[in-house]
Coordinates of C-alpha atoms in Angstrom, one line a residue:
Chain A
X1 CA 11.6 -28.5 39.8
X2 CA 13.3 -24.9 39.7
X3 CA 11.2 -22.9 41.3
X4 CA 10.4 -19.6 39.5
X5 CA 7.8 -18.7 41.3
X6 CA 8.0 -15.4 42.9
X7 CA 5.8 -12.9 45.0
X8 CA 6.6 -9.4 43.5
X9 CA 8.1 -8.1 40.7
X10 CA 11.0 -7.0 43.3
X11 CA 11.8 -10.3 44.2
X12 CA 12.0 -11.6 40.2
X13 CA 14.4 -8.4 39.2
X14 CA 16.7 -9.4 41.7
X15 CA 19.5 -10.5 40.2
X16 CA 19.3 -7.4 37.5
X17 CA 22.5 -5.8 38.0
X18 CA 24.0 -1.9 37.2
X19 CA 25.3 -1.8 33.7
X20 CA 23.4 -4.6 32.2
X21 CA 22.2 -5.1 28.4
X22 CA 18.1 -5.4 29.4
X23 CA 16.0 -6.6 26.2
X24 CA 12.0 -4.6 27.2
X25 CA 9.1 -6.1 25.7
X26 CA 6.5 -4.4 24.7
X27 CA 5.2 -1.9 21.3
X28 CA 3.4 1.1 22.4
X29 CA 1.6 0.1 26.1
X30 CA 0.8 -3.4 24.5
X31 CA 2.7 -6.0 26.2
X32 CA 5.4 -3.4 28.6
X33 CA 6.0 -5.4 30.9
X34 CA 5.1 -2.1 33.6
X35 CA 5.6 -3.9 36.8
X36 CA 8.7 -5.1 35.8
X37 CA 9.8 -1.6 34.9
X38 CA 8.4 -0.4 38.4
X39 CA 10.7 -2.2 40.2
X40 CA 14.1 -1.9 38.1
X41 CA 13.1 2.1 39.2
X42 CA 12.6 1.3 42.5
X43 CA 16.2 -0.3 42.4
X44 CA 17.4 2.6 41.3
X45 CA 19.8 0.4 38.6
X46 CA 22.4 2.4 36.9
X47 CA 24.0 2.6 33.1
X48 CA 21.4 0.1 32.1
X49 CA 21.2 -0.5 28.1
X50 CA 17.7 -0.8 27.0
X51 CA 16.8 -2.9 24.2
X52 CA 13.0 -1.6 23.1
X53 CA 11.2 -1.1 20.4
X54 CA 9.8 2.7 21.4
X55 CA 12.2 5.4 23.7
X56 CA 9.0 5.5 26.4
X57 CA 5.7 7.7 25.9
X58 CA 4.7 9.6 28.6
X59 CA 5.7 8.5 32.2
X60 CA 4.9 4.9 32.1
X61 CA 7.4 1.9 31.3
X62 CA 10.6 2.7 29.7
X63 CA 10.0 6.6 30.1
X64 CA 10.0 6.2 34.3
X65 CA 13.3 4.0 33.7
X66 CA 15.1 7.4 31.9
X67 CA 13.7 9.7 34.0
X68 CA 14.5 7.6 37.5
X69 CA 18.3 7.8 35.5
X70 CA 18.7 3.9 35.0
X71 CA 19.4 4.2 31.6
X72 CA 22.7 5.0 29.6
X73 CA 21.7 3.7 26.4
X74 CA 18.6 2.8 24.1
X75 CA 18.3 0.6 21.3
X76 CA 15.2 0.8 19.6
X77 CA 13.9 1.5 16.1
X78 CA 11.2 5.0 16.9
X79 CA 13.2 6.9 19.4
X80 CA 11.0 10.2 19.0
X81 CA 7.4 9.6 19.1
X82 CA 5.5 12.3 20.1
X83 CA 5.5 11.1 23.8
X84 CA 8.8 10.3 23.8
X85 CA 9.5 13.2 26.0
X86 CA 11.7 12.0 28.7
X87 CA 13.8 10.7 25.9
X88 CA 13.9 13.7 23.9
X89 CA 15.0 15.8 27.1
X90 CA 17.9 13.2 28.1
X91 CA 18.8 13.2 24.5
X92 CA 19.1 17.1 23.7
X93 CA 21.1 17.0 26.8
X94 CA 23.2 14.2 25.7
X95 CA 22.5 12.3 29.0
X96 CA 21.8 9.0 27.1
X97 CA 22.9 7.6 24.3
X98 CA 21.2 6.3 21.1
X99 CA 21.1 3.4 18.6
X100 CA 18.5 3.7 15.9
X101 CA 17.8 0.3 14.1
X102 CA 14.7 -0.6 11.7
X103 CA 12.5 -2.5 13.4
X104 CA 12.7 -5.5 11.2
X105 CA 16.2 -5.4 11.3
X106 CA 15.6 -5.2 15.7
X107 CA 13.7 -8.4 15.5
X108 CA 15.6 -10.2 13.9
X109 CA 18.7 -9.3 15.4
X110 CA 17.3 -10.8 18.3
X111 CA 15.9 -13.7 16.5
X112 CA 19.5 -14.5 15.8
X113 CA 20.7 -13.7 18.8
X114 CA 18.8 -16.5 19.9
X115 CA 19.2 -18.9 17.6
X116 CA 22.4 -18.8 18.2
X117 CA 23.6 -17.1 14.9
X118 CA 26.3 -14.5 14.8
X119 CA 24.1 -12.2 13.0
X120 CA 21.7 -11.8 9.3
X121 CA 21.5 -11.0 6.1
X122 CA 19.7 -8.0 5.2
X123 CA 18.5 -6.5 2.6
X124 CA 17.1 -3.3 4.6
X125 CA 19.1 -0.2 5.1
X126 CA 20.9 -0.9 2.0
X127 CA 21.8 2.1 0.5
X128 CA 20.9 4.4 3.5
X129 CA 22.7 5.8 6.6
X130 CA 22.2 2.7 8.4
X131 CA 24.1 1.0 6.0
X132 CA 27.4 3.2 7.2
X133 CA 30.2 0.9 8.6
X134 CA 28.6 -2.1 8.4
X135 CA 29.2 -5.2 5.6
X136 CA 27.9 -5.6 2.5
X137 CA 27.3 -8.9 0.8
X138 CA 25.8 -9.9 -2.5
X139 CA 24.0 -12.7 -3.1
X140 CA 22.5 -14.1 -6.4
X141 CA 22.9 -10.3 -7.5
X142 CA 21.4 -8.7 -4.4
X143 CA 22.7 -6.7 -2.0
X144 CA 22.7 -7.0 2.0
X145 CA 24.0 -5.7 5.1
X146 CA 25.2 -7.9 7.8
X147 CA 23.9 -7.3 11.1
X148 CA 25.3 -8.7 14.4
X149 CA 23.0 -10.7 16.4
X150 CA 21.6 -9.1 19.7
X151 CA 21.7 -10.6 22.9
X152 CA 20.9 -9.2 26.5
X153 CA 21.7 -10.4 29.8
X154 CA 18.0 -9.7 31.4
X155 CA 14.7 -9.6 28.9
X156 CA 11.6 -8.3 30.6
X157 CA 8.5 -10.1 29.1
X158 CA 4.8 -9.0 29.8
X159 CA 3.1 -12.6 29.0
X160 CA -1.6 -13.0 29.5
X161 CA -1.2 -16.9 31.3
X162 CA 2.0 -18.5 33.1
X163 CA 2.3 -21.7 34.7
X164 CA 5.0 -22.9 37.2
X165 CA 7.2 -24.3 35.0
X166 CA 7.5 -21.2 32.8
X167 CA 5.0 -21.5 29.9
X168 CA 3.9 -18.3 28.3
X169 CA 0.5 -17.5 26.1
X170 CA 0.7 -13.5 25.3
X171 CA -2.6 -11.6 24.9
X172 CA -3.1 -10.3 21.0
X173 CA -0.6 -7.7 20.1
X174 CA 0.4 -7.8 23.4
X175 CA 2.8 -10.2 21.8
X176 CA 5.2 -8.4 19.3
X177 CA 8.6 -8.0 20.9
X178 CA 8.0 -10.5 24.1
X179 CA 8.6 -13.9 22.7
X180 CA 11.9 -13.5 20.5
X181 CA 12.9 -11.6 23.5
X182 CA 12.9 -14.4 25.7
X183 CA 14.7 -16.2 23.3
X184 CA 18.0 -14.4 23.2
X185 CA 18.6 -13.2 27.4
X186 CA 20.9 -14.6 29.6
X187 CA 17.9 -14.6 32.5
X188 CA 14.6 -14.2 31.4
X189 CA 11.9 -12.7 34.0
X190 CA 8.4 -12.4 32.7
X191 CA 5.3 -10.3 34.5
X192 CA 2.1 -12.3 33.5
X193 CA -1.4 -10.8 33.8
X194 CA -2.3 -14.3 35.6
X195 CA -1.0 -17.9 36.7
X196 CA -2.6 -21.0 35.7
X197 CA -1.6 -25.0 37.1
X198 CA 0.5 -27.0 35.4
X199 CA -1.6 -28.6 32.3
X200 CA -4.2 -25.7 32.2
X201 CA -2.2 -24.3 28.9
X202 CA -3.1 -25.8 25.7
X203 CA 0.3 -27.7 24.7
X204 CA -0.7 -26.9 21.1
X205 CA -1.4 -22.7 22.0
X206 CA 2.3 -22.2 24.7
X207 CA 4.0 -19.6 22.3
X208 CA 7.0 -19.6 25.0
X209 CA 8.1 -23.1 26.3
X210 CA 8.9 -22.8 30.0
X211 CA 12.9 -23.7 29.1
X212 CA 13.5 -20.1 28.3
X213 CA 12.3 -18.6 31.6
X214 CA 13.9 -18.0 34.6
X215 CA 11.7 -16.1 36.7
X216 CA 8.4 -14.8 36.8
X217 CA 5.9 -12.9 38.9
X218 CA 2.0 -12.3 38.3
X219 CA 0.0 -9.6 38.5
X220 CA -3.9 -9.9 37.8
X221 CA -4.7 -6.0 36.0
X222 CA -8.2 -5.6 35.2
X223 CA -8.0 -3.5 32.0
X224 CA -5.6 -6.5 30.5
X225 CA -8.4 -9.0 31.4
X226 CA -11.1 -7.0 30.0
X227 CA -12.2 -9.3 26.9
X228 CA -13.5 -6.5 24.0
X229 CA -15.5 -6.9 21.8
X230 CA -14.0 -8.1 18.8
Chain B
X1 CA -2.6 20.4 1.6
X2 CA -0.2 23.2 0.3
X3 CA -2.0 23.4 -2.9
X4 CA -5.8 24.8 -3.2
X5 CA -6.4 22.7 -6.5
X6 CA -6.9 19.2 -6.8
X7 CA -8.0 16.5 -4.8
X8 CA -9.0 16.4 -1.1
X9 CA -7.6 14.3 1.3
X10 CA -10.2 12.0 1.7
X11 CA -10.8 11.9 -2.6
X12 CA -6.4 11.0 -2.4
X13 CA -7.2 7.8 -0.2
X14 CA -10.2 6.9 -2.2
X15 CA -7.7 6.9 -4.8
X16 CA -5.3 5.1 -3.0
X17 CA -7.9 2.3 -2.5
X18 CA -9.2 1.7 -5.7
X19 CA -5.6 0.7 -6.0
X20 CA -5.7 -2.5 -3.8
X21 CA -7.1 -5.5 -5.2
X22 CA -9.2 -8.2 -3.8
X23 CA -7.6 -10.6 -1.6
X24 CA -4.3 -8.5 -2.0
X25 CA -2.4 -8.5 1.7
X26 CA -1.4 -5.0 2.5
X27 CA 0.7 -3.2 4.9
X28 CA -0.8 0.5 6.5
X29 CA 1.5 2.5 8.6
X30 CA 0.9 5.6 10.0
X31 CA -0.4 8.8 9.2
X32 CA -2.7 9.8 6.1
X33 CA -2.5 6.1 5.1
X34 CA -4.9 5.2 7.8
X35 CA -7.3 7.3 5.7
X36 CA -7.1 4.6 2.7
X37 CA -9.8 1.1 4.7
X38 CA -12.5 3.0 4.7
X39 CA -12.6 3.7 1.2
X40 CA -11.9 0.3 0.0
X41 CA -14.3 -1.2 -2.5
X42 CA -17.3 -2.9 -0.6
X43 CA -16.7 -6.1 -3.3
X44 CA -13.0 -6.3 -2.3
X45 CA -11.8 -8.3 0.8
X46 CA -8.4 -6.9 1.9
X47 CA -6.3 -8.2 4.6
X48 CA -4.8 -5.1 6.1
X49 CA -1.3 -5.5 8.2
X50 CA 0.2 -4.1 10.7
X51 CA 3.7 -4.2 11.6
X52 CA 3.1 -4.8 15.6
X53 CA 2.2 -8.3 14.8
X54 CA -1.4 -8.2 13.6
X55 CA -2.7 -10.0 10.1
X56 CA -6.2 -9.3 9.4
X57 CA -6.3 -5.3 11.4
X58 CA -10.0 -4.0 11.3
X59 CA -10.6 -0.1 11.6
X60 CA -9.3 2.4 14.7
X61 CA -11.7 2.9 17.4
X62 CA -12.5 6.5 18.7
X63 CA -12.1 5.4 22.1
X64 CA -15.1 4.5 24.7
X65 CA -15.7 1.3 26.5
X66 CA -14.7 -1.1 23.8
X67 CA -10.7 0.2 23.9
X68 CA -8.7 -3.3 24.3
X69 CA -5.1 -2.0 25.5
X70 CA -3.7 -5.4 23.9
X71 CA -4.6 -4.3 20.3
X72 CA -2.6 -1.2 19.0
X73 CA -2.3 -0.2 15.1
X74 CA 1.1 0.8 14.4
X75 CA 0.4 4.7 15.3
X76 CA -0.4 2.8 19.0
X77 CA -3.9 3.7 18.6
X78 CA -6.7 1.4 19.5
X79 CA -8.0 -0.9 16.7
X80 CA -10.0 -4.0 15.9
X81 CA -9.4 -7.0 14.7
X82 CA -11.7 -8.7 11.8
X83 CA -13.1 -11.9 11.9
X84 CA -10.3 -14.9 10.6
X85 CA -7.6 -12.1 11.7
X86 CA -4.2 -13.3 13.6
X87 CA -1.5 -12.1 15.6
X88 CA 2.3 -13.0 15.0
X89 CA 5.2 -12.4 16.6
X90 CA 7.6 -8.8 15.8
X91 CA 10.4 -11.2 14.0
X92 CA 7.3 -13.1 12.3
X93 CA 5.3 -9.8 11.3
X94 CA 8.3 -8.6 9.4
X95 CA 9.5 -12.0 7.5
X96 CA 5.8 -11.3 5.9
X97 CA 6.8 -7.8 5.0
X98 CA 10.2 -8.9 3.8
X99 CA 9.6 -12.6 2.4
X100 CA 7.0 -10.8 0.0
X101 CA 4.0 -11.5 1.3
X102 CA 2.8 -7.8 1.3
X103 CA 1.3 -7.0 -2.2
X104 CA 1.3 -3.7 -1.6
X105 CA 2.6 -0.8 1.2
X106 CA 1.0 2.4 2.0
X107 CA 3.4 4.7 3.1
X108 CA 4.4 8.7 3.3
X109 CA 7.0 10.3 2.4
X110 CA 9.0 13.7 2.6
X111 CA 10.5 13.2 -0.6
X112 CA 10.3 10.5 -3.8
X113 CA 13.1 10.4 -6.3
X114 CA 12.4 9.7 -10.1
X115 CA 14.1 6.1 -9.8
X116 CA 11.8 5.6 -7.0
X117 CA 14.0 6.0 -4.1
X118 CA 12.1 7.1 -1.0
X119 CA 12.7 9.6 1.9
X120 CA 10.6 8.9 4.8
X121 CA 12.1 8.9 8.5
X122 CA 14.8 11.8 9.0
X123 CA 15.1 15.5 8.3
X124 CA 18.4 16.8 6.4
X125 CA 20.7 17.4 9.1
X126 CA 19.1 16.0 11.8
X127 CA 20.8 14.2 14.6
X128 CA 18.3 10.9 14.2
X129 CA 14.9 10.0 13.0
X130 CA 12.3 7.6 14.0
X131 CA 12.6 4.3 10.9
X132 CA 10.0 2.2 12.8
X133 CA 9.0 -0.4 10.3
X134 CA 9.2 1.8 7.0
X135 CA 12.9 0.4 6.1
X136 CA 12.1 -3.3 6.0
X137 CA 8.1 -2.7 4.5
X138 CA 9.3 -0.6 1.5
X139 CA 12.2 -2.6 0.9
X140 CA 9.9 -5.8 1.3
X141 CA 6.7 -5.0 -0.3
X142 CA 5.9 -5.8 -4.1
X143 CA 4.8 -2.3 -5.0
X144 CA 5.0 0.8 -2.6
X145 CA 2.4 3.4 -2.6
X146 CA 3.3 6.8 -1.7
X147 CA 0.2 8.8 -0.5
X148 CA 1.4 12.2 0.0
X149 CA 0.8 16.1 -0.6
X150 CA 2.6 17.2 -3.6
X151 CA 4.9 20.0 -2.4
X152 CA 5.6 20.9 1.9
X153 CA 4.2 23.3 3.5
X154 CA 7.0 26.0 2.2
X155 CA 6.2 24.9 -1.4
X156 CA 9.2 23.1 -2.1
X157 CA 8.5 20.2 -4.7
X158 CA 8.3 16.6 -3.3
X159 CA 8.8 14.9 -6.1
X160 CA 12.7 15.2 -7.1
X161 CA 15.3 14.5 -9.5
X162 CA 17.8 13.2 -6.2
X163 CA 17.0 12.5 -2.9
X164 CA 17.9 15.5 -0.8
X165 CA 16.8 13.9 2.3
X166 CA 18.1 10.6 4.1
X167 CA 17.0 8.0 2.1
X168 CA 14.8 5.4 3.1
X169 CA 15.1 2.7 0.5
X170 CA 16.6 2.9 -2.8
X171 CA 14.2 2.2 -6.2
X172 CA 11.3 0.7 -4.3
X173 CA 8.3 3.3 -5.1
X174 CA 5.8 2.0 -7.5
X175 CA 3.4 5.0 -7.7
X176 CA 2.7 8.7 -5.7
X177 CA -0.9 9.6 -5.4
X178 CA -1.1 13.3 -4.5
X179 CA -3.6 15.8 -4.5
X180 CA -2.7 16.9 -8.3
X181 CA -2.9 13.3 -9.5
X182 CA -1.7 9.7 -10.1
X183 CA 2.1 9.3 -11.2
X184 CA 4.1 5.9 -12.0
X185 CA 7.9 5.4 -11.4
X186 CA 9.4 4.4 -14.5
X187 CA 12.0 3.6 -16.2
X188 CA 12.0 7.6 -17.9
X189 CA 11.3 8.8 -14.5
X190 CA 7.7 9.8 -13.4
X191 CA 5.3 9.4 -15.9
X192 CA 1.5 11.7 -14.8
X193 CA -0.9 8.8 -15.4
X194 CA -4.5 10.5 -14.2
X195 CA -4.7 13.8 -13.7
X196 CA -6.9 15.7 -10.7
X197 CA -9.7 17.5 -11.8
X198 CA -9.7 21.2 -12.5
X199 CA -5.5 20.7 -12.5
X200 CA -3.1 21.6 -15.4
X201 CA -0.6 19.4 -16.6
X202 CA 1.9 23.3 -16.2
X203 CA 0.6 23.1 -12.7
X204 CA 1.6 19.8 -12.1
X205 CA 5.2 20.4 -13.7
X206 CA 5.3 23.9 -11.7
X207 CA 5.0 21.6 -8.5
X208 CA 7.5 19.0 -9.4
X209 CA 11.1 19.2 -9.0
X210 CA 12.2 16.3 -11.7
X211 CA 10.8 15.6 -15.4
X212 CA 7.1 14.8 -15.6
X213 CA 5.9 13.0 -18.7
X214 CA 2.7 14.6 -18.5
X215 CA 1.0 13.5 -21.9
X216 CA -1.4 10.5 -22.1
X217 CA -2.6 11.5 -19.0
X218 CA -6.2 10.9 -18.2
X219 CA -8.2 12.6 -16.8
X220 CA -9.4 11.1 -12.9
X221 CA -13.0 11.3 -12.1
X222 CA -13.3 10.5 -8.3
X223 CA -17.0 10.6 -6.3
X224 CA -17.6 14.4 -5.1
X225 CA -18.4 14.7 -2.2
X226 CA -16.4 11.0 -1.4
X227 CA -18.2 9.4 1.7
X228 CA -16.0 6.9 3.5
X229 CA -18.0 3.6 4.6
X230 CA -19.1 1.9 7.4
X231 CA -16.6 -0.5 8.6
X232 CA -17.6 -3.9 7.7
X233 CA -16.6 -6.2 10.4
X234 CA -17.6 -9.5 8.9
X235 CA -17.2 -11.5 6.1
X236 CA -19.4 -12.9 3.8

């Protein structure tokens, strides 16, 4: 059995190398795969092109990665949220590079990307800035954009349960980006709130089979486990 | 709200919701359409979505010891879920907005064009914007309602002949509920279909920067003062 078992989230980024495409999980705080993040700072990786939905809020997740100076370029589909401001100071400077895409259009992308399909069919952006330099096609009398399909070389993927052979359950919207993410990486390296044995998941409830990941760590954080009130 | 006439904000998203039908699924972004749940009809069950991956979204919580950091609205603040709700993936949560599951959107704007193109997620001349979802929803929802005030802050109309901003989506607006009234996106441009009360059809054409059919307008009678309610967590 390949053993992807590892102590820290150190030891699971290590193969992350300087000037690689790195799909982030994650929408807001729900499901940023933080320790992750932690230790690709602590690397101190360089020229690193994020693949996120959000640009970073505050100084957590995505936001420590630009201001530790990891990153050279974001993809993601909100770039300036109000707490975006790590991003908005690299940015005015023209220290980092951006690619805006709708988020729809992100997802799937990435769907694609890992589904091994050279790209979609679109009907968003049509008509719009987005649209500039890119394909148009018409079917049955509509219009759409062809957009290439994403791929990364590293996805980091916040999952609730893992087991040794890789099987991921996410936590509520913790969800969103994480499991089309670990669809479409070269080497997939998930931070889960807590390991189970091998049989404890519900065959009928694993969102991620265990085939896409390569490496994982886990890290028990009270305020995930807290179960609210509905 | 630019203009001292008209309708409050929370008498606009009363509005807004005697719009959505029972039953109907419907997508709520950001912004002044969070203002529309509380004001649905009690008799009316609809299934609110958010673009993060959540069918079935209950109201936002103020905070306190009930804040679950795994359930986010869209504006990433914390919300509930109702009972029978479910959570889907990014790529799945927008094949519903797209594959036309939505029945209706509630979004903002900057501006809305007489064919019902929308401007919603840049700033003329602007080096980027934020599109989030609002590309994919308004091109993928059945009818696109556009709560918004009825002129900026300046005074400039909102309501135009062309787009002047970065367009959003082109001819997807149903109908723009602002403080002066109701108005439908037609095929002669925006037709005034209830009017606020204590407004004047001039007022409303004063406001506008394209045609308004004005005439056969009635006249909108909405609860004064309008009290949002309780959210109702279960279902019966």
């Amino acid at each position: 059995m390949k053993q992807k078992r590892h102590e820290t989230p150190l030891e699971a980024i290590d193969r992350m190398t300087d000037n690689s495409v790195v799909f982030v999980g994650g929408f807001g705080r729900a499901g940023v795969p933080e320790r992750l993040v932690e230790a690709v700072c602590r690397r101190k990786l360089r020229g690193l092109t994020i693949v996120s939905n959000n640009a970073g809020s505050n100084v957590a997740g995505i936001a420590s990665l630009l201001q530790e100076g990891c990153v050279g370029k974001i993809i993601c589909s909100f770039p300036l949220a109000r707490e975006a401001v790590a991003f908005r100071d690299l940015y005015d400077r023209n220290l980092v590079d951006l690619e805006v895409v709708p988020q729809g259009t992100l997802a799937e992308r990435i769907r694609a990307g890992g589904a091994g399909l050279g790209g979609v069919l679109t009907p968003t952006g049509v008509g719009t800035d987005i649209a500039e330099g890119k394909p148009l096609i018409e079917i049955d009398g509509r219009a759409f954009l062809i957009e290439r399909a994403l791929r990364a070389d590293f996805a980091l993927i916040k999952a609730y349960k893992v087991d040794p052979l890789g099987n991921l359950i996410y936590r509520k919207a913790a969800r969103n980006f994480n499991p089309i993410m670990a669809m479409a990486a070269d080497w997939v390296i998930v931070e889960a709130a807590e390991e189970v044995g091998i049989g404890a998941l519900d065959p009928e409830h694993i969102i991620t089979p265990g085939v896409y990941v390569d490496a994982y760590c886990a890290v028990t954080r009270i305020d995930q486990m807290m179960e609210a009130t509905p | 709200m630019t203009a001292n006439c008209g309708l409050s904000l929370d008498q606009m998203a009363w509005r807004v919701a005697q719009e959505l039908q029972d039953s109907w699924v419907v997508n709520i972004g950001i912004g002044m359409p969070l203002l529309v749940p509380p004001h649905v009809r009690a008799d009316r069950d609809v299934i609110f979505h958010s673009e993060n991956g959540i069918i079935g979204m209950g109201p936002e919580i103020e905070g306190g010891d009930h804040v679950d950091p795994d359930l986010l609205s869209a504006g990433k603040r914390p919300v509930r879920l109702m009972p029978g709700g479910s959570f889907v993936h990014h790529a799945d949560s927008f094949a519903l907005a797209r594959g036309g599951r939505l029945d209706a959107a509630i979004l903002g704007a900057f501006q809305v064009a007489q064919n019902g193109d929308l401007a919603n997620w840049k700033l003329p001349g602007a080096r980027t914007g934020s599109i989030g979802g609002a590309m994919d929803i308004a091109v993928g929802a059945r009818r696109v309602l556009i709560l918004m005030s009825h002129t900026t802050r300046e005074g400039e109309p909102k309501l135009v002949d062309r787009l002047a901003y970065p367009p959003t989506a082109r001819g997807v607006v149903t109908k723009v509920f602002t403080e002066l009234g109701v108005f439908a996106i037609t095929e002669d441009g925006f037709v005034l279909e209830e009017i606020a009360p204590g407004v004047c059809a001039d007022q409303v054409r004063a406001g506008s920067g394209a045609q308004v059919k004005t005439d056969g307008a009635t006249l909108m009678v909405p609860p004064d003062p309008v009290s949002p309610r309780e959210p109702v967590l279960s279902r019966a």
